[in-house]
Tab-separated table of C-alpha atoms and ligand atoms in Angstrom:
chain	number	residue	atom	x	y	z
A	295	UNK	CA	25.021	269.511	-52.388
A	296	UNK	CA	26.826	272.830	-52.468
A	297	UNK	CA	28.497	274.130	-55.626
A	298	UNK	CA	31.443	275.198	-53.485
A	299	UNK	CA	34.478	272.961	-53.903
A	300	UNK	CA	36.178	271.584	-50.803
A	301	UNK	CA	39.910	272.298	-50.839
A	302	UNK	CA	39.439	275.187	-53.275
A	303	UNK	CA	36.549	277.356	-52.038
A	304	UNK	CA	36.179	275.870	-48.558
A	305	UNK	CA	38.881	274.384	-46.301
A	306	UNK	CA	38.675	270.621	-45.761
A	307	UNK	CA	38.356	270.977	-41.980
A	308	UNK	CA	35.528	273.523	-42.127
A	309	UNK	CA	32.175	272.337	-40.737
A	310	UNK	CA	29.059	272.377	-42.892
A	311	UNK	CA	25.573	273.280	-41.717
A	312	UNK	CA	24.372	269.671	-42.047
A	313	UNK	CA	27.095	268.372	-39.730
A	314	UNK	CA	25.698	268.911	-36.199
A	315	UNK	CA	27.477	267.543	-33.135
A	316	UNK	CA	25.992	264.186	-32.214
A	317	UNK	CA	27.299	263.534	-28.721
A	318	UNK	CA	30.199	261.390	-27.587
A	319	UNK	CA	31.679	258.228	-29.045
A	320	UNK	CA	34.905	256.277	-29.118
A	321	UNK	CA	36.738	257.877	-31.996
A	322	UNK	CA	39.415	256.349	-34.254
A	323	UNK	CA	40.969	259.822	-34.637
A	324	UNK	CA	42.177	259.576	-31.020
A	325	UNK	CA	42.888	255.825	-30.757
A	326	UNK	CA	39.394	254.978	-29.583
A	327	UNK	CA	39.236	257.464	-26.709
A	328	UNK	CA	35.956	259.208	-26.010
A	329	UNK	CA	35.585	262.245	-28.216
A	330	UNK	CA	32.885	264.670	-29.297
A	331	UNK	CA	31.396	263.334	-32.500
A	332	UNK	CA	29.792	265.139	-35.363
A	333	UNK	CA	27.834	264.095	-38.449
A	334	UNK	CA	30.016	263.689	-41.531
A	335	UNK	CA	28.386	265.347	-44.539
A	336	UNK	CA	30.985	267.694	-46.026
A	337	UNK	CA	29.629	269.691	-48.935
A	338	UNK	CA	26.001	269.492	-47.802
A	339	UNK	CA	24.304	272.757	-46.867
A	340	UNK	CA	26.447	275.818	-46.207
A	341	UNK	CA	30.020	275.991	-44.897
A	342	UNK	CA	30.359	277.276	-41.333
A	343	UNK	CA	33.744	278.950	-41.667
A	344	UNK	CA	34.044	279.818	-37.999
A	345	UNK	CA	33.797	276.202	-36.893
A	346	UNK	CA	36.224	273.366	-37.604
A	347	UNK	CA	34.703	269.905	-37.960
A	348	UNK	CA	35.982	268.124	-34.857
A	349	UNK	CA	36.628	264.727	-36.489
A	350	UNK	CA	38.445	266.250	-39.469
A	351	UNK	CA	40.312	268.621	-37.133
A	352	UNK	CA	41.569	265.690	-35.044
A	353	UNK	CA	42.579	263.786	-38.175
A	354	UNK	CA	44.297	266.873	-39.550
A	355	UNK	CA	46.537	267.258	-36.498
A	356	UNK	CA	46.851	263.539	-35.694
A	357	UNK	CA	47.727	262.493	-39.252
A	358	UNK	CA	49.462	265.738	-40.336
A	359	UNK	CA	46.897	266.436	-43.022
A	360	UNK	CA	46.719	269.867	-44.602
A	361	UNK	CA	43.602	271.587	-43.182
A	362	UNK	CA	42.971	273.201	-46.553
A	363	UNK	CA	43.048	270.193	-48.911
A	364	UNK	CA	42.949	267.284	-46.448
A	365	UNK	CA	45.947	265.507	-47.981
A	366	UNK	CA	48.997	264.530	-45.902
A	367	UNK	CA	51.841	267.057	-45.741
A	368	UNK	CA	55.499	266.064	-46.014
A	369	UNK	CA	58.272	267.231	-43.713
A	370	UNK	CA	59.741	269.692	-46.245
A	371	UNK	CA	56.400	271.305	-47.108
A	372	UNK	CA	54.659	272.268	-43.868
A	373	UNK	CA	53.804	275.944	-43.336
A	374	UNK	CA	51.911	277.670	-40.578
A	375	UNK	CA	50.494	281.158	-40.296
A	376	UNK	CA	48.872	280.465	-36.935
A	377	UNK	CA	52.106	279.507	-35.165
A	378	UNK	CA	52.800	281.597	-32.091
A	379	UNK	CA	56.333	281.334	-30.650
A	380	UNK	CA	56.349	280.243	-27.028
A	381	UNK	CA	58.434	278.124	-24.663
A	382	UNK	CA	57.960	274.978	-22.626
A	383	UNK	CA	58.119	277.107	-19.481
A	384	UNK	CA	55.337	279.398	-20.690
A	385	UNK	CA	53.072	276.435	-21.489
A	386	UNK	CA	53.816	274.884	-18.090
A	387	UNK	CA	52.842	278.180	-16.450
A	388	UNK	CA	49.502	277.910	-18.270
A	389	UNK	CA	48.920	274.419	-16.855
A	390	UNK	CA	49.755	272.549	-20.050
A	391	UNK	CA	52.852	270.921	-18.554
A	392	UNK	CA	51.479	267.366	-18.333
A	393	UNK	CA	51.490	267.111	-22.147
A	394	UNK	CA	55.190	268.030	-22.358
A	395	UNK	CA	58.098	265.609	-21.827
A	396	UNK	CA	59.271	266.128	-18.226
A	397	UNK	CA	62.919	266.371	-19.375
A	398	UNK	CA	62.187	269.242	-21.777
A	399	UNK	CA	63.838	272.397	-20.366
A	400	UNK	CA	61.664	275.456	-19.717
A	401	UNK	CA	63.760	277.367	-22.250
A	402	UNK	CA	62.837	275.011	-25.144
A	403	UNK	CA	61.409	277.138	-27.984
A	404	UNK	CA	58.026	275.901	-29.190
A	405	UNK	CA	55.505	276.975	-31.808
A	406	UNK	CA	51.922	276.937	-30.613
A	407	UNK	CA	49.869	276.377	-33.778
A	408	UNK	CA	46.553	276.137	-31.954
A	409	UNK	CA	44.087	273.864	-33.712
A	410	UNK	CA	45.379	274.444	-37.239
A	411	UNK	CA	47.884	271.935	-38.631
A	412	UNK	CA	50.492	273.200	-41.115
A	413	UNK	CA	49.509	273.490	-44.775
A	414	UNK	CA	51.145	272.770	-48.091
A	415	UNK	CA	52.824	275.900	-49.420
A	416	UNK	CA	50.562	275.732	-52.475
A	417	UNK	CA	47.489	275.660	-50.222
A	418	UNK	CA	48.549	278.639	-48.074
A	419	UNK	CA	47.905	281.043	-50.928
A	420	UNK	CA	44.404	279.826	-51.726
A	421	UNK	CA	41.901	282.482	-50.687
A	422	UNK	CA	39.839	280.378	-48.287
A	423	UNK	CA	42.949	279.456	-46.289
A	424	UNK	CA	42.702	282.954	-44.786
A	425	UNK	CA	39.455	281.892	-43.188
A	426	UNK	CA	41.334	279.402	-41.024
A	427	UNK	CA	43.244	282.170	-39.296
A	428	UNK	CA	42.253	283.568	-35.941
A	429	UNK	CA	40.940	287.126	-35.860
A	430	UNK	CA	44.171	288.423	-34.365
A	431	UNK	CA	46.199	287.334	-37.361
A	432	UNK	CA	47.881	290.701	-37.847
A	433	UNK	CA	51.611	290.406	-37.638
A	434	UNK	CA	51.628	286.661	-37.994
A	435	UNK	CA	54.267	285.572	-40.440
A	436	UNK	CA	54.342	282.403	-42.444
A	437	UNK	CA	56.583	279.986	-40.569
A	438	UNK	CA	58.106	276.693	-41.556
A	439	UNK	CA	56.778	273.997	-39.226
A	440	UNK	CA	59.552	272.099	-37.400
A	441	UNK	CA	60.418	268.417	-37.765
A	442	UNK	CA	59.074	267.445	-34.336
A	443	UNK	CA	55.828	268.242	-32.576
A	444	UNK	CA	53.627	267.486	-29.601
A	445	UNK	CA	49.882	266.891	-29.781
A	446	UNK	CA	47.832	268.148	-26.836
A	447	UNK	CA	44.284	266.832	-26.638
A	448	UNK	CA	41.882	269.474	-25.354
A	449	UNK	CA	39.599	267.797	-22.841
A	450	UNK	CA	36.084	268.578	-21.785
A	451	UNK	CA	34.347	266.976	-18.834
A	452	UNK	CA	31.389	264.727	-19.537
A	453	UNK	CA	28.830	263.774	-16.918
A	454	UNK	CA	26.858	260.557	-17.220
A	455	UNK	CA	23.118	260.685	-16.491
A	456	UNK	CA	23.284	258.854	-13.138
A	457	UNK	CA	23.624	261.252	-10.195
A	458	UNK	CA	26.505	259.232	-8.718
A	459	UNK	CA	28.143	258.612	-12.062
A	460	UNK	CA	31.768	259.568	-12.331
A	461	UNK	CA	32.635	262.293	-14.790
A	462	UNK	CA	34.660	261.257	-17.816
A	463	UNK	CA	37.243	263.064	-19.907
A	464	UNK	CA	36.233	263.666	-23.515
A	465	UNK	CA	38.480	264.949	-26.285
A	466	UNK	CA	37.175	267.946	-28.208
A	467	UNK	CA	39.974	269.022	-30.528
A	468	UNK	CA	43.718	268.508	-30.763
A	469	UNK	CA	46.150	271.346	-30.220
A	470	UNK	CA	49.455	271.215	-32.092
A	471	UNK	CA	52.782	272.378	-30.670
A	472	UNK	CA	55.872	272.419	-32.881
A	473	UNK	CA	59.250	271.714	-31.236
A	474	UNK	CA	61.941	274.021	-32.645
A	475	UNK	CA	65.430	272.725	-33.322
A	476	UNK	CA	64.606	269.117	-32.543
B	1397	ZN	ZN1	47.083	271.170	-48.916
């Protein structure tokens, strides 16, 4: 076991070196859909800061758990430094329209948080939280996460071993989109 403390020295969603991907299984984090699975041994080996653990990442976004400490966040204490302002129209232009409500106007302001759910304010200031930010973090301000959001599963295509087998859609991680002014 590592001496590093999860939630203090290492974010909860960070992968550890003894947590390899193990293939595909029906995952409770996405209501039993097929998803990429990964061994669950947090705290064993070394943290791999560049890689989120896919199961914990999906739980973090799906259950609104703080990626730093792993505990649920409440509506009045959700903060994001990865949020990038965008609009429904811009996401539709990128092909992400099917995940948006059809009635949502193109002008609807949205906050694309990527794969990182909002954190508790107290967790934002912990040093390791910085490691959850993308490399292009310059200029990103801390934003309050809105009251409503949309979860977009990111799909990968899986091919069964049989030559004629149909390909299947497999969830990798969940992307989080905040809905402003809802
Ligand atoms: Zn937290």
